[in-house]
Amino acid sequence: MSEKHFIHDPSQLLAQALRGLSLTNPSLVVDEAQKIVRHVPAPFAQPIVRVISGGGAGHEPAFVGYVGQGLLSAAVSGSIFASPNSTQILHAIESVESTKGVLITVMNYTGDVLNFGVAVERAKARNPCLMIEMLVVDEDVGVPRSQSGKVGRRGIAGTCLVHKVTAAAAHQGKSLSEVASLGRVVLQRLGSIGVSLDRVHVPGHDGVNAKMALQHDEVELGMGIHNEAGSSRRCGSEAQSTSLVAEMLEQLISQEDPDRAFIKTLSPEAVLLVNNLGGLSPLELAGITTEVAEQLHGRYNVSTPRVYSGTFMTSLNGPGFSISLLFLQPDTSETILYLLDSPCEAQGWVSSTSTHTWGRSVEHELSNRHTSTIVDTLQQHRKQQVALNCDMAHLLQQLEAGIHEVIKAEPDVTHFDSIVGDGDCGTTLKRGAEELLKVCQKAPSNLDHFLDDVVGAVERSMDGTSGALYSIFVNALRSFFVSAAGCNSNPSLLVDRKVWVDAVGAATSALSRYTPATIGDRTLMDTLIPFQRALTSGSSPQEAATIATRAADGTKFMTAKLGRAVYVGGQESWVGTVPDPGAWGLSRFLAGIVGSAE
């Protein structure tokens, strides 16, 4: 849990955040004194039911981020993780045009329910003609009945689906009773559950009690959005995404546990919302979303006509996620999907996919003929390949030795790159080496076919700068052999030592056309160029590899002129001790293939 913030004063933070909403959406106005964000309809817009919500700050984009055309008419914010007071809420109710009525949606937390309830009663007392209803969202299945007691279940990210459906229905001109009824239908079929790697730190507060802190290998299942405890903790393999998602879906869907069987209207179709609690990378959230969808389809045979993945309701920068399922029934399925697809102008609703696009199946639209054409082209390419004659058994033996040296060197390369780069060089080289090992283990008998597979393996498994450099090199290597064999006019070549030396020279020259790197720039070229020049001048492969190793070690004393190391500060702390990771990794490979690895 990080206790570092750019804005430490929570009051200043909230005020600035609210003002920022009107900067990005000109149809919003902010009442800073009451912490209210309100949408101003276009002139002459028809009156509609106004949907209002709110709650503590720290859950952004909920709730103030859902104000806008097509979604909430207003939202009121409390302090971080604290309910707004009834006076604020009353101001929000009375700030909107309400001739068609007002629906209040509030999550089931004691402070929120009481303060919103007080405001609703005060509003009715001040305006007896006001039509107003309150909908309490309590869809969290993470806490079982035996623990929730009279308080009941909490409201979490599934609230966003309630907001979207009810507000879209209001904007379609439905009456207050119709809008509220749709909201209750959604609630009956909705369930959510969350999990987090750790708790969060609230700006301006002391740290979390040590007893509540999670260990480095623990996660908390059923954790709420205000740092409150969940129902259980998991660690080890049970804390990995596959096991966690399986348990979360079990708690959401299973009807066998009477303490948790909250959703009574299950069906073969469900809207899926995977919510980022604020601290996960989009990359990790996307992987989790895939895991959830695949388990839903594979284990429960539940299809997902709508999948929403993103940051909908946070717990500040909570390193966790929640799963919400809204099961669809034939009586309202089309209506709910239509309302979810309805466009809106609110920052918090991150999906912009249209109904038409949701209805497409691009995979079925792909032409089989197009796929066949690709296959035919590849087969024709195979027919045109040349015969390169060499001792394949000896070549594979040498390559495998070099590959194993690269795999062995991965921890060192990763350590070097974590100091002078972004830490991925070692894993990139290891990934490429492991893929090449698979190619070698197929025991290919033809060098041309083998080089073709090597090209594919490198391009498939290696990314980043290293991947591009090695891809250029192996493509140029194969191109040299094809050209030397005379292509179709003389498709045969005896590949001896001289041919290999010439091939390495040609590939190195090709690489130099795409990178300005040369000796002294602190890159892998500091290893490759000395190796190639030594071979060309008549040195044995063992001598050339020794020269390359010395050159790689010599990069310790160089100041970076290219690559990410140029941007890494504090070079004085590692110059003289840390070699260039790419240069060192290549030197290990070269040393391995000639049998001179130390």
XYZ file of C-alpha atoms in Angstrom:
598
model
C 0.000 0.000 0.000
C 1.438 3.327 -1.060
C 1.041 6.307 1.263
C 2.442 8.774 -1.302
C 0.184 11.333 -2.984
C 0.633 14.387 -5.180
C -2.181 16.201 -3.342
C -2.154 15.457 0.381
C -4.981 17.734 1.522
C -8.222 15.748 0.956
C -10.414 18.865 0.856
C -8.243 20.546 -1.769
C -8.123 17.281 -3.727
C -11.901 16.920 -3.843
C -12.514 20.553 -4.769
C -10.047 20.445 -7.645
C -11.387 17.114 -8.895
C -14.953 18.421 -8.995
C -13.918 21.577 -10.858
C -12.118 19.424 -13.385
C -15.359 17.762 -14.464
C -16.739 20.983 -15.909
C -13.499 21.475 -17.825
C -14.026 18.248 -19.746
C -17.816 18.505 -20.169
C -19.205 22.025 -20.770
C -22.774 20.871 -20.002
C -21.894 20.368 -16.332
C -21.966 22.904 -13.526
C -20.296 22.423 -10.170
C -21.589 23.741 -6.864
C -18.343 23.646 -4.900
C -19.916 24.660 -1.609
C -22.359 21.726 -1.663
C -20.107 19.407 -3.706
C -22.797 18.896 -6.341
C -22.254 18.229 -10.043
C -25.304 18.903 -12.198
C -26.109 18.471 -15.875
C -27.713 21.487 -17.577
C -30.062 20.277 -20.333
C -30.071 21.936 -23.722
C -32.507 24.868 -24.143
C -36.102 23.782 -24.788
C -35.322 20.157 -23.818
C -38.390 18.195 -22.771
C -38.824 17.492 -19.044
C -37.833 13.976 -17.985
C -37.489 11.982 -14.805
C -34.292 13.091 -13.083
C -32.019 10.380 -11.718
C -29.791 11.554 -8.865
C -27.140 9.645 -6.951
C -24.128 10.224 -4.802
C -21.892 8.952 -2.056
C -18.456 9.371 -0.617
C -15.601 10.597 -2.779
C -12.821 8.164 -3.642
C -14.991 6.024 -5.937
C -14.479 8.114 -9.064
C -15.717 8.082 -11.730
C -18.699 7.146 -9.546
C -20.725 9.107 -8.787
C -19.997 12.552 -10.137
C -18.431 11.066 -13.272
C -21.808 9.663 -14.315
C -23.473 13.069 -14.603
C -24.222 14.044 -18.181
C -26.665 13.851 -21.049
C -28.176 10.355 -21.085
C -27.083 9.452 -17.568
C -27.414 11.100 -14.136
C -28.941 14.547 -13.850
C -26.950 15.296 -10.704
C -24.662 13.699 -8.168
C -23.519 14.828 -4.751
C -20.194 13.975 -3.182
C -19.225 13.501 0.425
C -15.680 13.563 1.712
C -13.469 10.604 0.887
C -15.296 7.399 1.883
C -17.929 9.417 3.796
C -21.563 10.033 2.949
C -22.682 13.511 1.903
C -24.967 15.130 4.455
C -28.707 15.571 4.008
C -28.425 19.306 3.320
C -26.119 18.691 0.355
C -28.463 16.037 -0.985
C -31.504 18.278 -0.589
C -29.733 20.997 -2.572
C -29.071 18.436 -5.332
C -32.725 17.369 -5.451
C -33.955 20.942 -5.600
C -31.357 21.983 -8.191
C -32.917 19.938 -11.008
C -36.114 20.479 -12.979
C -38.381 17.815 -11.446
C -41.882 18.077 -12.925
C -41.699 14.446 -14.107
C -40.301 13.202 -10.817
C -36.977 12.218 -9.275
C -35.404 8.818 -8.720
C -32.710 8.647 -6.038
C -30.279 5.732 -6.317
C -28.062 5.118 -3.336
C -25.759 2.300 -2.277
C -26.602 0.352 0.870
C -24.306 1.950 3.410
C -25.843 3.173 6.659
C -24.676 6.777 6.336
C -25.783 7.039 2.710
C -29.211 5.486 3.270
C -29.931 7.668 6.311
C -28.723 10.959 4.816
C -30.417 10.394 1.467
C -33.560 9.284 3.298
C -33.610 12.467 5.386
C -33.163 14.562 2.246
C -35.991 12.764 0.444
C -38.376 13.334 3.356
C -37.361 16.979 3.628
C -37.855 17.445 -0.123
C -41.357 15.959 0.055
C -42.228 18.119 3.034
C -41.039 21.260 1.227
C -42.786 20.323 -2.037
C -45.823 18.071 -1.500
C -46.331 17.814 -5.270
C -42.870 16.340 -5.831
C -42.882 12.777 -7.135
C -39.789 11.076 -5.720
C -38.642 7.517 -5.090
C -35.467 6.055 -3.599
C -33.793 2.867 -4.815
C -31.222 1.230 -2.522
C -28.594 -0.836 -4.348
C -27.351 -3.861 -2.373
C -25.917 -6.322 -4.894
C -22.609 -7.363 -3.196
C -22.559 -11.135 -2.622
C -19.084 -11.047 -1.044
C -20.479 -10.933 2.492
C -22.771 -13.876 3.367
C -26.119 -13.464 5.083
C -24.724 -14.731 8.385
C -22.267 -11.818 8.485
C -24.354 -9.015 7.014
C -27.134 -9.239 9.623
C -29.714 -6.451 9.641
C -27.382 -4.103 7.762
C -27.754 -6.171 4.608
C -25.513 -6.332 1.611
C -23.364 -3.486 0.379
C -23.688 -1.741 -2.930
C -20.624 -1.790 -5.194
C -19.834 -1.541 -8.914
C -23.077 -3.141 -10.109
C -24.610 0.207 -9.113
C -23.217 1.582 -12.374
C -25.471 -0.768 -14.361
C -28.458 0.396 -12.310
C -27.520 4.003 -13.075
C -27.187 3.350 -16.803
C -30.450 1.467 -17.221
C -32.617 3.779 -15.115
C -31.136 7.018 -16.468
C -31.392 5.848 -20.077
C -35.024 4.879 -19.469
C -35.656 8.334 -18.027
C -34.118 9.970 -21.085
C -36.368 7.828 -23.293
C -39.344 9.569 -21.630
C -40.519 6.795 -19.313
C -42.468 7.708 -16.185
C -41.049 7.654 -12.671
C -42.870 4.413 -11.842
C -41.538 2.777 -15.022
C -37.983 3.947 -14.378
C -38.067 2.783 -10.749
C -39.614 -0.539 -11.755
C -36.821 -1.175 -14.262
C -34.304 -0.376 -11.553
C -35.866 -2.961 -9.247
C -35.808 -5.563 -12.039
C -32.089 -4.962 -12.511
C -31.467 -5.264 -8.765
C -33.255 -8.631 -8.568
C -30.975 -10.070 -11.232
C -27.710 -8.386 -10.284
C -24.768 -9.573 -8.223
C -21.217 -8.326 -7.642
C -18.137 -9.433 -5.758
C -14.716 -7.827 -5.338
C -11.171 -8.836 -4.459
C -8.062 -6.801 -3.684
C -4.336 -7.305 -3.300
C -4.159 -4.687 -0.560
C -5.928 -1.832 1.153
C -5.568 1.798 0.169
C -4.320 4.917 1.902
C -6.612 7.923 2.183
C -4.836 11.264 1.676
C -4.523 13.151 4.939
C -5.070 10.039 7.072
C -2.757 7.796 9.042
C -1.768 4.443 7.577
C -3.975 1.342 7.797
C -3.903 -0.616 11.042
C -1.198 -3.282 10.820
C -3.723 -5.997 11.687
C -5.737 -5.113 8.582
C -2.760 -5.050 6.226
C -2.406 -7.945 3.808
C 0.765 -9.985 3.515
C 2.672 -9.865 0.231
C 1.178 -13.173 -0.965
C -2.378 -12.563 0.289
C -5.528 -11.246 -1.331
C -8.799 -10.332 0.344
C -11.936 -11.850 -1.152
C -15.177 -9.955 -0.778
C -13.364 -6.766 0.205
C -15.495 -3.624 0.147
C -14.766 -0.269 -1.449
C -14.044 1.626 1.792
C -11.119 -0.446 3.073
C -13.532 -2.611 5.057
C -12.725 -6.280 5.442
C -13.977 -8.958 3.109
C -15.174 -12.434 3.963
C -11.887 -14.350 3.649
C -8.275 -14.243 2.520
C -6.459 -16.379 0.005
C -2.772 -16.908 -0.683
C -0.479 -18.915 -2.940
C -2.130 -20.619 -5.916
C -5.575 -19.716 -4.545
C -4.653 -16.048 -4.995
C -3.971 -16.414 -8.731
C -6.536 -15.162 -11.225
C -7.824 -18.551 -12.410
C -8.583 -19.833 -8.901
C -9.865 -16.480 -7.680
C -12.229 -15.990 -10.603
C -13.540 -19.545 -10.176
C -14.355 -18.907 -6.505
C -15.868 -15.486 -7.210
C -18.144 -16.889 -9.913
C -19.118 -19.739 -7.610
C -20.223 -17.255 -4.972
C -22.092 -15.202 -7.569
C -23.899 -18.037 -9.301
C -24.172 -21.093 -7.066
C -27.605 -21.799 -5.580
C -26.340 -24.571 -3.298
C -25.127 -22.349 -0.452
C -28.210 -20.759 1.206
C -25.910 -18.246 2.909
C -24.840 -16.855 -0.489
C -27.572 -17.683 -3.005
C -28.677 -14.079 -3.430
C -29.532 -14.043 -7.148
C -32.736 -16.004 -7.701
C -33.269 -15.306 -11.401
C -30.338 -16.969 -13.152
C -30.373 -17.431 -16.921
C -28.116 -18.521 -19.810
C -27.329 -14.867 -20.621
C -25.748 -12.193 -18.481
C -24.271 -8.730 -18.869
C -20.708 -8.836 -17.529
C -18.974 -5.846 -15.938
C -15.369 -6.248 -14.790
C -14.433 -3.205 -12.762
C -10.990 -1.850 -11.921
C -10.833 -0.738 -8.288
C -8.315 1.882 -9.392
C -4.872 0.332 -9.140
C -4.722 -2.343 -11.838
C -3.092 -1.748 -15.201
C -5.422 -1.953 -18.217
C -3.256 -4.865 -19.395
C -3.941 -6.926 -16.263
C -7.615 -5.972 -16.195
C -7.993 -7.136 -19.807
C -6.447 -10.497 -18.906
C -8.806 -10.868 -15.946
C -11.799 -9.956 -18.114
C -10.893 -12.726 -20.540
C -10.538 -15.203 -17.667
C -13.967 -14.288 -16.303
C -15.697 -14.503 -19.692
C -14.078 -17.824 -20.580
C -15.005 -19.388 -17.243
C -18.570 -18.131 -17.570
C -18.844 -19.717 -21.000
C -16.916 -22.900 -20.265
C -18.056 -23.805 -16.722
C -21.540 -22.310 -16.570
C -22.570 -22.128 -20.232
C -23.498 -18.460 -19.696
C -23.143 -16.230 -22.739
C -22.305 -12.538 -22.380
C -24.091 -10.349 -24.957
C -22.495 -7.297 -23.332
C -19.040 -7.171 -21.700
C -17.865 -3.981 -20.004
C -14.300 -3.765 -18.749
C -12.741 -0.665 -17.241
C -12.724 1.742 -14.335
C -16.323 2.281 -13.255
C -16.222 2.463 -9.451
C -12.928 2.671 -7.585
C -11.622 2.485 -4.075
C -9.114 5.287 -4.686
C -6.151 3.385 -6.185
C -7.219 -0.017 -4.888
C -5.183 -2.841 -6.465
C -8.150 -5.060 -7.159
C -11.192 -5.725 -9.288
C -14.824 -6.687 -9.014
C -17.114 -8.831 -11.137
C -20.748 -7.867 -11.704
C -23.293 -10.085 -13.445
C -26.713 -8.894 -14.580
C -28.723 -11.929 -15.667
C -31.116 -11.323 -18.532
C -34.650 -12.715 -18.843
C -36.723 -12.815 -22.041
C -39.287 -10.362 -20.656
C -36.831 -7.471 -20.381
C -33.650 -8.602 -22.140
C -34.013 -6.452 -25.252
C -35.092 -3.427 -23.219
C -32.132 -3.625 -20.837
C -29.599 -4.141 -23.639
C -31.106 -1.251 -25.588
C -30.840 1.035 -22.558
C -27.270 -0.044 -21.850
C -26.370 0.739 -25.471
C -28.032 4.158 -25.449
C -25.440 6.902 -25.972
C -24.553 9.253 -23.163
C -22.099 12.043 -22.410
C -20.705 11.023 -19.051
C -17.037 10.328 -18.414
C -17.692 7.371 -16.166
C -19.451 5.229 -18.752
C -16.489 3.949 -20.724
C -18.213 1.860 -23.389
C -18.850 3.467 -26.764
C -19.787 0.278 -28.644
C -23.078 0.539 -30.536
C -25.933 -1.959 -30.645
C -25.081 -2.692 -34.277
C -21.469 -3.536 -33.438
C -22.492 -5.725 -30.489
C -24.625 -7.688 -32.946
C -21.756 -8.484 -35.294
C -19.689 -11.663 -35.310
C -16.530 -10.673 -37.119
C -15.038 -14.172 -36.921
C -17.926 -15.548 -38.989
C -17.535 -12.740 -41.501
C -13.965 -13.671 -42.343
C -13.665 -15.286 -45.757
C -12.469 -18.898 -45.862
C -11.246 -18.172 -49.358
C -8.990 -15.427 -48.017
C -7.530 -17.849 -45.473
C -6.994 -20.441 -48.184
C -5.199 -17.871 -50.313
C -2.755 -17.211 -47.484
C -2.138 -20.936 -47.050
C -1.642 -21.420 -50.802
C 0.866 -18.564 -50.871
C 2.853 -20.092 -48.036
C 2.856 -23.498 -49.719
C 4.037 -21.970 -52.986
C 6.807 -20.202 -51.078
C 7.901 -23.547 -49.671
C 8.139 -25.019 -53.165
C 10.536 -22.238 -54.215
C 12.934 -22.791 -51.344
C 16.539 -23.657 -52.137
C 18.781 -26.532 -51.086
C 21.424 -25.437 -48.581
C 23.750 -28.298 -47.831
C 25.418 -28.378 -44.419
C 25.983 -30.615 -41.416
C 22.651 -30.003 -39.696
C 23.399 -32.230 -36.703
C 26.549 -30.257 -35.856
C 24.781 -26.935 -36.451
C 21.891 -27.842 -34.147
C 24.305 -29.016 -31.458
C 26.115 -25.662 -31.529
C 22.911 -23.641 -31.560
C 21.407 -25.533 -28.646
C 24.562 -24.919 -26.620
C 24.263 -21.180 -27.302
C 20.555 -21.201 -26.486
C 21.141 -22.839 -23.115
C 23.781 -20.210 -22.307
C 21.264 -17.432 -23.030
C 18.654 -19.073 -20.786
C 21.252 -19.511 -18.043
C 22.278 -15.848 -18.348
C 18.726 -14.480 -18.092
C 18.887 -13.523 -14.370
C 22.101 -11.541 -14.945
C 20.756 -9.820 -18.050
C 17.488 -8.978 -16.269
C 19.423 -7.585 -13.299
C 21.580 -5.424 -15.570
C 18.545 -4.168 -17.483
C 16.618 -3.365 -14.296
C 19.416 -0.916 -13.480
C 20.039 0.655 -16.896
C 16.791 -0.018 -18.772
C 13.232 -1.192 -18.264
C 14.054 -4.710 -17.067
C 12.670 -6.727 -19.992
C 15.810 -7.539 -22.004
C 16.554 -10.770 -20.152
C 13.041 -12.152 -20.455
C 12.874 -11.158 -24.130
C 16.113 -13.026 -24.883
C 15.017 -16.024 -22.839
C 11.634 -16.125 -24.566
C 13.318 -16.069 -27.969
C 15.827 -18.730 -26.891
C 13.090 -21.061 -25.664
C 11.197 -20.681 -28.924
C 14.366 -21.389 -30.937
C 14.975 -24.466 -28.814
C 11.594 -25.830 -29.903
C 12.616 -25.296 -33.537
C 15.915 -27.106 -32.972
C 14.225 -30.019 -31.248
C 12.144 -30.708 -34.343
C 15.462 -31.931 -35.810
C 15.086 -30.246 -39.217
C 17.138 -31.787 -42.022
C 17.069 -28.825 -44.423
C 18.865 -25.574 -43.559
C 16.559 -23.400 -45.652
C 13.432 -24.765 -43.959
C 15.195 -24.409 -40.621
C 16.127 -20.757 -41.211
C 12.561 -20.061 -42.291
C 11.341 -21.510 -38.983
C 13.989 -19.518 -37.070
C 12.721 -16.304 -38.635
C 9.179 -17.169 -37.563
C 10.252 -18.110 -34.049
C 12.163 -14.867 -33.496
C 9.399 -12.669 -34.885
C 6.753 -14.574 -32.919
C 8.445 -14.578 -29.530
C 10.649 -11.478 -29.295
C 9.322 -7.946 -29.095
C 10.730 -4.543 -28.296
C 14.038 -3.231 -29.648
C 15.860 -6.532 -29.133
C 13.173 -8.417 -31.036
C 13.365 -6.015 -33.980
C 17.177 -6.191 -34.164
C 17.302 -9.982 -34.054
C 14.453 -10.244 -36.586
C 16.333 -8.030 -39.056
C 19.496 -10.071 -38.530
C 17.959 -13.532 -39.085
C 15.913 -12.331 -42.058
C 19.063 -10.877 -43.625
C 20.935 -14.099 -42.863
C 18.416 -16.220 -44.721
C 18.231 -13.704 -47.567
C 21.996 -13.996 -48.025
C 21.830 -17.790 -48.346
C 19.012 -17.649 -50.879
C 20.870 -15.042 -52.902
C 24.166 -16.960 -52.701
C 22.452 -20.097 -53.956
C 21.423 -18.249 -57.082
C 17.703 -18.464 -56.306
C 15.838 -20.577 -58.869
C 18.621 -20.637 -61.454
C 21.002 -22.588 -59.214
C 19.026 -23.534 -56.075
C 21.863 -25.315 -54.257
C 24.731 -24.205 -52.043
C 27.374 -25.946 -49.954
C 27.400 -24.022 -46.673
C 30.926 -24.178 -45.314
C 32.745 -21.976 -42.831
C 33.518 -19.262 -45.416
C 29.857 -19.020 -46.391
C 28.872 -18.658 -42.737
C 31.433 -15.867 -42.256
C 30.119 -14.058 -45.347
C 26.523 -14.550 -44.165
C 27.252 -13.048 -40.736
C 28.973 -10.111 -42.448
C 26.023 -9.514 -44.765
C 23.509 -9.721 -41.904
C 25.559 -7.316 -39.776
C 25.711 -4.865 -42.685
C 21.947 -5.152 -43.148
C 21.426 -4.416 -39.467
C 23.587 -1.310 -39.731
C 21.198 0.079 -42.345
C 18.419 0.239 -39.765
C 20.275 1.346 -36.644
C 22.947 4.023 -36.238
C 24.471 2.011 -33.397
C 28.139 1.122 -33.728
C 31.078 0.302 -31.483
C 31.169 2.595 -28.468
C 27.433 3.331 -28.302
C 26.784 0.708 -25.605
C 24.444 -1.631 -27.498
C 24.543 -5.214 -28.716
C 26.486 -3.904 -31.738
C 29.460 -3.581 -29.371
C 29.437 -7.388 -29.290
C 28.282 -8.231 -32.814
C 30.628 -5.984 -34.818
C 33.863 -7.153 -33.087
C 32.721 -10.777 -33.513
C 31.997 -10.295 -37.213
C 35.245 -8.395 -37.878
C 37.289 -11.055 -36.096
C 35.728 -13.797 -38.214
C 36.305 -11.832 -41.429
C 39.949 -11.215 -40.547
C 40.568 -14.950 -40.193
C 40.160 -15.550 -36.456
C 38.698 -18.871 -35.398
C 35.122 -18.875 -34.072
C 36.494 -19.474 -30.562
C 38.826 -16.482 -30.844
C 36.057 -14.325 -32.268
C 33.721 -15.292 -29.408
C 36.410 -14.442 -26.841
C 36.888 -11.040 -28.483
C 33.098 -10.520 -28.407
C 32.945 -11.383 -24.696
C 35.713 -8.909 -23.899
C 33.906 -6.272 -25.929
C 30.628 -6.911 -24.102
C 32.385 -6.649 -20.747
C 33.976 -3.412 -21.931
C 30.561 -1.778 -22.285
C 30.668 -1.361 -18.480
C 32.868 1.675 -18.991
C 30.813 3.300 -21.757
C 28.296 6.115 -21.468
C 25.092 5.180 -23.280
C 24.522 6.987 -26.582
C 21.537 4.948 -27.773
C 18.740 2.962 -26.178
C 16.743 3.442 -23.001
C 19.893 3.758 -20.894
C 20.326 7.254 -22.377
C 17.244 8.390 -20.426
C 18.054 6.604 -17.175
C 19.506 8.968 -14.625
C 22.417 8.258 -12.332
C 24.756 6.791 -14.920
C 27.653 7.632 -12.651
C 26.394 4.971 -10.245
C 26.649 2.108 -12.727
C 29.312 3.111 -15.259
C 32.221 0.748 -14.573
C 30.092 -2.003 -13.029
C 27.104 -2.835 -15.269
C 27.583 -3.978 -18.890
C 25.015 -3.336 -21.576
C 22.368 -6.069 -21.145
C 21.884 -6.712 -24.858
C 25.609 -6.860 -25.532
C 26.151 -9.262 -22.631
C 23.265 -11.531 -23.655
C 24.591 -11.823 -27.211
C 28.090 -12.568 -25.963
C 26.740 -15.506 -23.943
C 25.061 -16.916 -27.044
C 28.185 -16.578 -29.175
C 30.349 -18.117 -26.467
C 27.941 -21.022 -26.202
C 27.764 -21.867 -29.888
C 31.533 -22.112 -30.230
C 31.914 -24.087 -27.013
C 33.870 -21.405 -25.154
C 31.288 -20.382 -22.553
C 32.890 -19.702 -19.223
